PDB file of C-alpha atoms in Angstrom:
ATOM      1  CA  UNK V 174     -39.622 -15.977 -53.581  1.00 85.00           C
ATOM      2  CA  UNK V 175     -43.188 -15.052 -53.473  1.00 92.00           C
ATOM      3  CA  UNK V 176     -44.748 -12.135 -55.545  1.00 93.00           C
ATOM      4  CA  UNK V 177     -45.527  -9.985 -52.415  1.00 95.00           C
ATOM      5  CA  UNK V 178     -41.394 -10.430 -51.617  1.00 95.00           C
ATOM      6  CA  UNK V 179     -40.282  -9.430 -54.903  1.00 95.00           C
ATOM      7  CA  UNK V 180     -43.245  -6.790 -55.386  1.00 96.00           C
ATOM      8  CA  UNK V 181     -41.703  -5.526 -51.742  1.00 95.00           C
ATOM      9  CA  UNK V 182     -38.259  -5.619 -52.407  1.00 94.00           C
ATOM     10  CA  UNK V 183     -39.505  -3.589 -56.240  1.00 94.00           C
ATOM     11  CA  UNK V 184     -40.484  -1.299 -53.808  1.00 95.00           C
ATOM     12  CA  UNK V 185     -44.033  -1.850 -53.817  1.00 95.00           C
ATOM     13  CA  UNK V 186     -47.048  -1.875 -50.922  1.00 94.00           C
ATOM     14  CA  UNK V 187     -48.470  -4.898 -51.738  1.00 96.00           C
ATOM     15  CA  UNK V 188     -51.865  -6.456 -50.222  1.00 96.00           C
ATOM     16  CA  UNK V 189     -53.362  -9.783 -50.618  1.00 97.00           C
ATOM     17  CA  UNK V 190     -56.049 -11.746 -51.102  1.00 97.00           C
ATOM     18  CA  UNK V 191     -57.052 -15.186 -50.913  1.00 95.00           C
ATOM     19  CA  UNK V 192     -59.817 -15.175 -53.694  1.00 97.00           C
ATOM     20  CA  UNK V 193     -62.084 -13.116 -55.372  1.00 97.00           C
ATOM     21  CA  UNK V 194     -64.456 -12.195 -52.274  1.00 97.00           C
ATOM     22  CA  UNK V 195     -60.983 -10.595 -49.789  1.00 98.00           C
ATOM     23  CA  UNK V 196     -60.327  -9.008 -53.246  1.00 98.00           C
ATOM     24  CA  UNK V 197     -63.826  -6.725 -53.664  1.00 97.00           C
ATOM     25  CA  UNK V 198     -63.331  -6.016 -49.719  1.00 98.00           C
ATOM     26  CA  UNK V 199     -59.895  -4.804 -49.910  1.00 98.00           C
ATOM     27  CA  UNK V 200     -60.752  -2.414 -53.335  1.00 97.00           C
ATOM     28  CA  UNK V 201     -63.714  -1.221 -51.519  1.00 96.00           C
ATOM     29  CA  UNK V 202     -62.122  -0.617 -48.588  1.00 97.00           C
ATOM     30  CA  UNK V 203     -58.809   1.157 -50.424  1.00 95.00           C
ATOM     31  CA  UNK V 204     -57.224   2.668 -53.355  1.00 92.00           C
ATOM     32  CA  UNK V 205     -54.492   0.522 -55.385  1.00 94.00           C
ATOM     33  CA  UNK V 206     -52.931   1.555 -58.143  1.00 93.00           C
ATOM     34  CA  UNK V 207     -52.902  -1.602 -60.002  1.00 96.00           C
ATOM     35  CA  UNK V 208     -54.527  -5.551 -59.650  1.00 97.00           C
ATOM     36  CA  UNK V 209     -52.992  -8.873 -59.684  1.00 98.00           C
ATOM     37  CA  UNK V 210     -54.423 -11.866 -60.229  1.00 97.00           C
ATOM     38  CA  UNK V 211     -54.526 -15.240 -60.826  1.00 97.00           C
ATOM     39  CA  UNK V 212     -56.741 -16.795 -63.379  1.00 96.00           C
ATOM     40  CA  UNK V 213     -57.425 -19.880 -61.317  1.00 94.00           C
ATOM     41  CA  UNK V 214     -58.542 -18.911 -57.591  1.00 95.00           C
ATOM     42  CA  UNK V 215     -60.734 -20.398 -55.132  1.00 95.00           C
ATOM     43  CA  UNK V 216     -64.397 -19.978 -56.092  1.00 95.00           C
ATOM     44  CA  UNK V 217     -64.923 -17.427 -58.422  1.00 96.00           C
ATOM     45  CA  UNK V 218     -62.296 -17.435 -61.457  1.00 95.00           C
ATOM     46  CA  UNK V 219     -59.699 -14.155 -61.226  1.00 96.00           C
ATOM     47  CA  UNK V 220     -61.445 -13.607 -64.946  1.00 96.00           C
ATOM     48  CA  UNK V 221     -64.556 -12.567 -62.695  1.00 96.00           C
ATOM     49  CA  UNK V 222     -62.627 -10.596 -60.922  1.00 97.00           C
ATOM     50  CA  UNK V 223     -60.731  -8.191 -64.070  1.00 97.00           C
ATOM     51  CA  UNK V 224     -64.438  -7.771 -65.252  1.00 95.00           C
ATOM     52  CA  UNK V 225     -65.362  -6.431 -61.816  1.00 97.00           C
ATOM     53  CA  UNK V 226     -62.715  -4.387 -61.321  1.00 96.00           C
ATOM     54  CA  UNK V 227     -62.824  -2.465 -64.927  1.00 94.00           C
ATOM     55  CA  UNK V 228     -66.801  -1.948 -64.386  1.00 94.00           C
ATOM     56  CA  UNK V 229     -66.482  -0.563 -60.922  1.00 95.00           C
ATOM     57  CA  UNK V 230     -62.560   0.567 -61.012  1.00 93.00           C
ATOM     58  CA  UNK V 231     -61.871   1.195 -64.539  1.00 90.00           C
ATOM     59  CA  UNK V 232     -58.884   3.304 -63.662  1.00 88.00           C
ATOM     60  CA  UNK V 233     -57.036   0.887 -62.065  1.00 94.00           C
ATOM     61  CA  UNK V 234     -55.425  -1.281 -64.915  1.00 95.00           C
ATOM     62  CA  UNK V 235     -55.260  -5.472 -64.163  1.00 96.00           C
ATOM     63  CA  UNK V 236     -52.610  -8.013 -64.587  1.00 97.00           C
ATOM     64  CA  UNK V 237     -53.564 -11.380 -65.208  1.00 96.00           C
ATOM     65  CA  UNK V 238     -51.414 -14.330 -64.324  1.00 97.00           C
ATOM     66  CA  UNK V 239     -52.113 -18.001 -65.904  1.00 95.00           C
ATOM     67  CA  UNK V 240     -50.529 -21.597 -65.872  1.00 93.00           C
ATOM     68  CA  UNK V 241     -51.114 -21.551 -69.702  1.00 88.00           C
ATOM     69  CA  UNK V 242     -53.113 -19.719 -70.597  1.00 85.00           C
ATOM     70  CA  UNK V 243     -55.132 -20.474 -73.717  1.00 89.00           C
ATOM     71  CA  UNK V 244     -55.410 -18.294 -76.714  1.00 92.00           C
ATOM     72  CA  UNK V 245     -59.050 -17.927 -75.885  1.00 93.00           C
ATOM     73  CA  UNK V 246     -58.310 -17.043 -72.382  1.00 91.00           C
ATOM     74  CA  UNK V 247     -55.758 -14.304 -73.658  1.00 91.00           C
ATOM     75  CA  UNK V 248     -58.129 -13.270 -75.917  1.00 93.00           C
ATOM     76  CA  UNK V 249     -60.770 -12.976 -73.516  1.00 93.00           C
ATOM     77  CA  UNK V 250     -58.505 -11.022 -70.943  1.00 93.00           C
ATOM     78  CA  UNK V 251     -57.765  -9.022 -73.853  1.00 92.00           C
ATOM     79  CA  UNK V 252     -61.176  -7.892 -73.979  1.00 93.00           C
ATOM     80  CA  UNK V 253     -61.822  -7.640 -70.571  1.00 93.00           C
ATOM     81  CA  UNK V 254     -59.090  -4.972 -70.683  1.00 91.00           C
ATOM     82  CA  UNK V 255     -56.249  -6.861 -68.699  1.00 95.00           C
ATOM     83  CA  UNK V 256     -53.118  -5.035 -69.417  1.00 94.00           C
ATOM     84  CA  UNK V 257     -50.760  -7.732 -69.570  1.00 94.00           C
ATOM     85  CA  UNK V 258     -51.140 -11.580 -69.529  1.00 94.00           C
ATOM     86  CA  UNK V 259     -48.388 -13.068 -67.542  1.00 95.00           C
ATOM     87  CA  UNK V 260     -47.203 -16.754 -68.136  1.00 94.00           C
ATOM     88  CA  UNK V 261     -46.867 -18.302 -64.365  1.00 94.00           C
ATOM     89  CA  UNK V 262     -44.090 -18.833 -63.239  1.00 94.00           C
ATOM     90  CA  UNK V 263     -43.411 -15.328 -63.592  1.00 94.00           C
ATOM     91  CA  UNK V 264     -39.899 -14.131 -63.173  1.00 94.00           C
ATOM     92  CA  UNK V 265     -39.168 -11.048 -61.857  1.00 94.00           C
ATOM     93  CA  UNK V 266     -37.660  -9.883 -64.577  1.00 95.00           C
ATOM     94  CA  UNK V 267     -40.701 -10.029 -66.649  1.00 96.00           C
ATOM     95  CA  UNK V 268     -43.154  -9.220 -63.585  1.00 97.00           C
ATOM     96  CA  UNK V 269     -41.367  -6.315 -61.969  1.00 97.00           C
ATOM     97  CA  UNK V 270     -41.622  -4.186 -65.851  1.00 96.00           C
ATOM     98  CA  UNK V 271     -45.121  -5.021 -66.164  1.00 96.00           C
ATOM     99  CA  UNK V 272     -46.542  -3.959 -62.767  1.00 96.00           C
ATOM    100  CA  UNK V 273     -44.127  -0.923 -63.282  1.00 95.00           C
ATOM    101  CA  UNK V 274     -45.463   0.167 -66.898  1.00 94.00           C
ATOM    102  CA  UNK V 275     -49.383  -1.001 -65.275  1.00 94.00           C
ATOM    103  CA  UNK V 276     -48.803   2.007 -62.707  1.00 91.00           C
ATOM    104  CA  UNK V 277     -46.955   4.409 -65.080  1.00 88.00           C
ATOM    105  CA  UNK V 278     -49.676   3.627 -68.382  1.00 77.00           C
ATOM    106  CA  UNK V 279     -52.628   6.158 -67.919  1.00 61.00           C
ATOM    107  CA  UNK V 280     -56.004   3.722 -67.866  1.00 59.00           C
ATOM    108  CA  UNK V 281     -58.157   5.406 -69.858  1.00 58.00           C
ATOM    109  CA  UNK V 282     -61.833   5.303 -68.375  1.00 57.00           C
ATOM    110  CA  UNK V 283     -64.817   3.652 -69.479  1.00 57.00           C
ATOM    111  CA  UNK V 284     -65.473   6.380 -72.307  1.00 61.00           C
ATOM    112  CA  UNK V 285     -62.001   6.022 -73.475  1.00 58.00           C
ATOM    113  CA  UNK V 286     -60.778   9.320 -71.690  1.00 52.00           C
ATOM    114  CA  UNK V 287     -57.427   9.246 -70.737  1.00 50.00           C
ATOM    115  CA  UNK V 288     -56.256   9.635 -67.096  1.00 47.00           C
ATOM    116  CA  UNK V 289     -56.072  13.062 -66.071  1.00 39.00           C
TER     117      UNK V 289
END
């Protein structure tokens, strides 16, 4: 199964892109309520991408997804403000709760004010 089937069958709209570039077009282009993505993409590394998105989208919390990922890597992700570091393969049963508490968690913004 691929995540956009069990995202869909979760219940979820999902969209996707092929690397970092698609992503900024689609999040300019529309709102989502949380981000996917992959450590390792084409071009630019997904860990570009979770910086971009909490500098320009800071509401919208990230999920990272890694081979194995290094403790500096979680670390770093960590920082970056990633809400959860995901071990690939992920199984639905651990993917499915974590995009579900990403969209139910208020982000707080980039003063630390909580969602209102």
């Amino acid at each position: 199964m691929t995540l956009k089937s069990i995202l869909g069958e979760g219940g979820y709209e999902v969209g996707v892109a092929g690397d970092v570039r698609q992503a900024r077009e689609m999040l300019a282009a529309k709102a989502y309520d949380v981000v996917l993505t992959d450590l390792v993409l084409p071009g630019e590394s997904g860990m570009v991408l979770v910086k971009e998105v909490r500098q320009k989208f800071p509401r919208i919390p990230v999920i990272l997804m890694a081979g194995a990922p290094s403790k500096e890597t979680t670390m770093e992700a960590s920082r970056a403000g990633v809400v959860a570091c995901l071990t690939k393969p992920v199984p639905p049963k651990k993917l499915l709760p974590a995009v579900h508490q990403a969209v139910t968690v208020r982000v707080p913004d980039a003063e630390g004010h909580p969602f209102a």
